[in-house]
Amino acid sequence: MKPFMDEDFLLSTPTAQTLFHEYAEKMPVLDYHCHINPREIAENRKFDNITQVWLGGDHYKWRFMRSCGVEERFITGDASDQEKFFKWAEVLGKAIGNPLYHWSHLELKRYFGYNGTLSKKTAGEVWNLCNEKLAQDSMSVRNLIRSSGVTLICTTDDPADSLEWHEKIAADESFEVQVLPAWRPDKAMNIEKPDYADYLATLSAVSGIKVDSFSSLKDALKNRMDFFASRGCSVSDHGLEYVMYYPASEKTVEDIFQKRLGGAALSREEELTFKTAFMLFVGREYNRRSWVMQLHYGCKRDNNKLMFEKLGPDTGFDCINNYTPSAQMTDFLNALVSTDELPKTIIYSLNPNDNQAIGTIIGCFQDSTAIAKIQQGSAWWFNDHKTGMRDQMLSLASLGNLSGFVGMLTDSRSFLSYTRHEYFRRILCELIGGIVENGEFPADMDTLSEIVKDISYNNAVRYFGFNL
């Protein structure tokens, strides 16, 4: 029996162990998509206790606690931080097979030096140890980032954002890690939302362009893209309920926009027609600016109406949408490539059943301008566990170019989530090691080490064009 989470955790073959310990483990971390708050980096926040850094905003943990019958007051309610942590420790002790068990213990080992296991029996010991550590300057936000080997972070930012915290970080020569904004224009696209007119007023104010037409909306967005680019942005991201392709004339789109400004409700077809025009516009702008376009889809959000009304969005009530938009995605990318305006694009689906469809779609649009110009994104959200990561990489290897893959991202709000890169790299090395040990690929360590190092870090640096 192997001991729990030893140095060869998840690495079952000599080749896998060599690839991880000699190559992958030593690579830096490039976190090109996350949801951490740049203000906390600018102010170099220190956390008062482990609950603040571990349970605040972590809907992965919240979902598991609910599945164990924990009362909501110990999850998002008015229980004390210590009570919440003790409840988490109690349920984590039985989380067999759940990636939260692995993530939590990797974080305890790497950041707190704790080599035991967390359960209701050890909750008090771990609570005291972690809080003593968090009081040290070495556990400030910036030092957590440094100790994780991170070289660059891309946050997620609305076009109307002032980016003031990014400016402060960039001006501070004492912090060497780049923290760049990433463009997330969902609010500008989601024309069906009740507060859409209010958002347009905000966008008008920050851009200095009165948004009273689709044409002026595009002008305002280009104005803000210029501003984001001046702050180092070269990455966009979109959260799409559906991948749509409803092409229409400029007049039709303008009529839809004016109808919405007039306060009338739009039909579903009108909504998707507008969103198609919006996405084609931004896609062409990204290509012109050499920005990377990231497309996240396949999520059905806020499914528990009762809890949504109590807690709002992003609180653990989302699920996989079984919608598989391979035809629409292909038509959308084809509309951009037909005028030679297709940017580098990363496609993520929350539905693991889309792996093979995405693998065939991206093969239709590769060209010589970049290695793996169109990427299948890393296993996302409900899939960033051992099975999900392995399945995504096996599918990509079978249908495309695994060696050109840009690898892992945290997609997290936590400053302790960088251990997910280690988790990913162990799974990657186990996968490749198994292929080699099974005689399916030569034991050429020069080639294998290059592939592992590239997927771990180098591919992302080259693909995004970051100055590192």
Short mmCIF file of C-alpha atoms in Angstrom, two decimals, residues 29 50 53-54 103-115 129-130 132-134 136 138-150 410 414-422:
data_model
loop_
_atom_site.label_atom_id
_atom_site.label_comp_id
_atom_site.label_asym_id
_atom_site.label_seq_id
_atom_site.Cartn_x
_atom_site.Cartn_y
_atom_site.Cartn_z
CA VAL A 29 3.52 28.95 -12.76
CA ILE A 50 -7.66 29.82 7.60
CA VAL A 53 -8.44 32.16 2.86
CA TRP A 54 -10.02 28.71 2.46
CA TRP A 103 -6.54 20.02 -3.11
CA SER A 104 -6.96 20.70 0.60
CA HIS A 105 -4.13 18.43 1.68
CA LEU A 106 -1.77 19.70 -1.01
CA GLU A 107 -2.39 23.22 0.28
CA LEU A 108 -1.85 22.14 3.88
CA LYS A 109 1.45 20.47 2.96
CA ARG A 110 2.85 23.16 0.67
CA TYR A 111 1.82 26.33 2.50
CA PHE A 112 1.53 25.23 6.13
CA GLY A 113 3.96 22.31 6.34
CA TYR A 114 1.24 20.03 7.70
CA ASN A 115 1.77 16.39 6.73
CA LEU A 129 -1.18 25.75 13.13
CA CYS A 130 -2.62 27.53 10.09
CA GLU A 132 -0.09 30.90 13.54
CA LYS A 133 1.42 30.62 10.07
CA LEU A 134 -0.98 33.15 8.55
CA GLN A 136 3.60 35.66 9.64
CA SER A 138 5.69 35.19 4.75
CA MET A 139 1.97 34.37 4.37
CA SER A 140 0.87 37.72 2.97
CA VAL A 141 -0.82 37.58 -0.42
CA ARG A 142 2.29 38.68 -2.29
CA ASN A 143 4.51 36.20 -0.52
CA LEU A 144 2.05 33.38 -1.15
CA ILE A 145 2.27 34.24 -4.85
CA ARG A 146 6.08 34.37 -4.72
CA SER A 147 6.43 31.10 -2.84
CA SER A 148 4.21 29.42 -5.44
CA GLY A 149 6.66 30.27 -8.24
CA VAL A 150 4.15 32.45 -10.06
CA THR A 410 -6.42 28.12 -11.48
CA SER A 414 -8.08 31.68 -3.67
CA PHE A 415 -4.41 32.52 -3.26
CA LEU A 416 -3.73 28.93 -2.19
CA SER A 417 -5.01 27.40 -5.43
CA TYR A 418 -1.64 27.38 -7.17
CA THR A 419 -1.17 23.81 -5.94
CA ARG A 420 -3.67 22.90 -8.66
CA HIS A 421 -0.79 23.37 -11.09
CA GLU A 422 1.17 20.73 -9.19
#
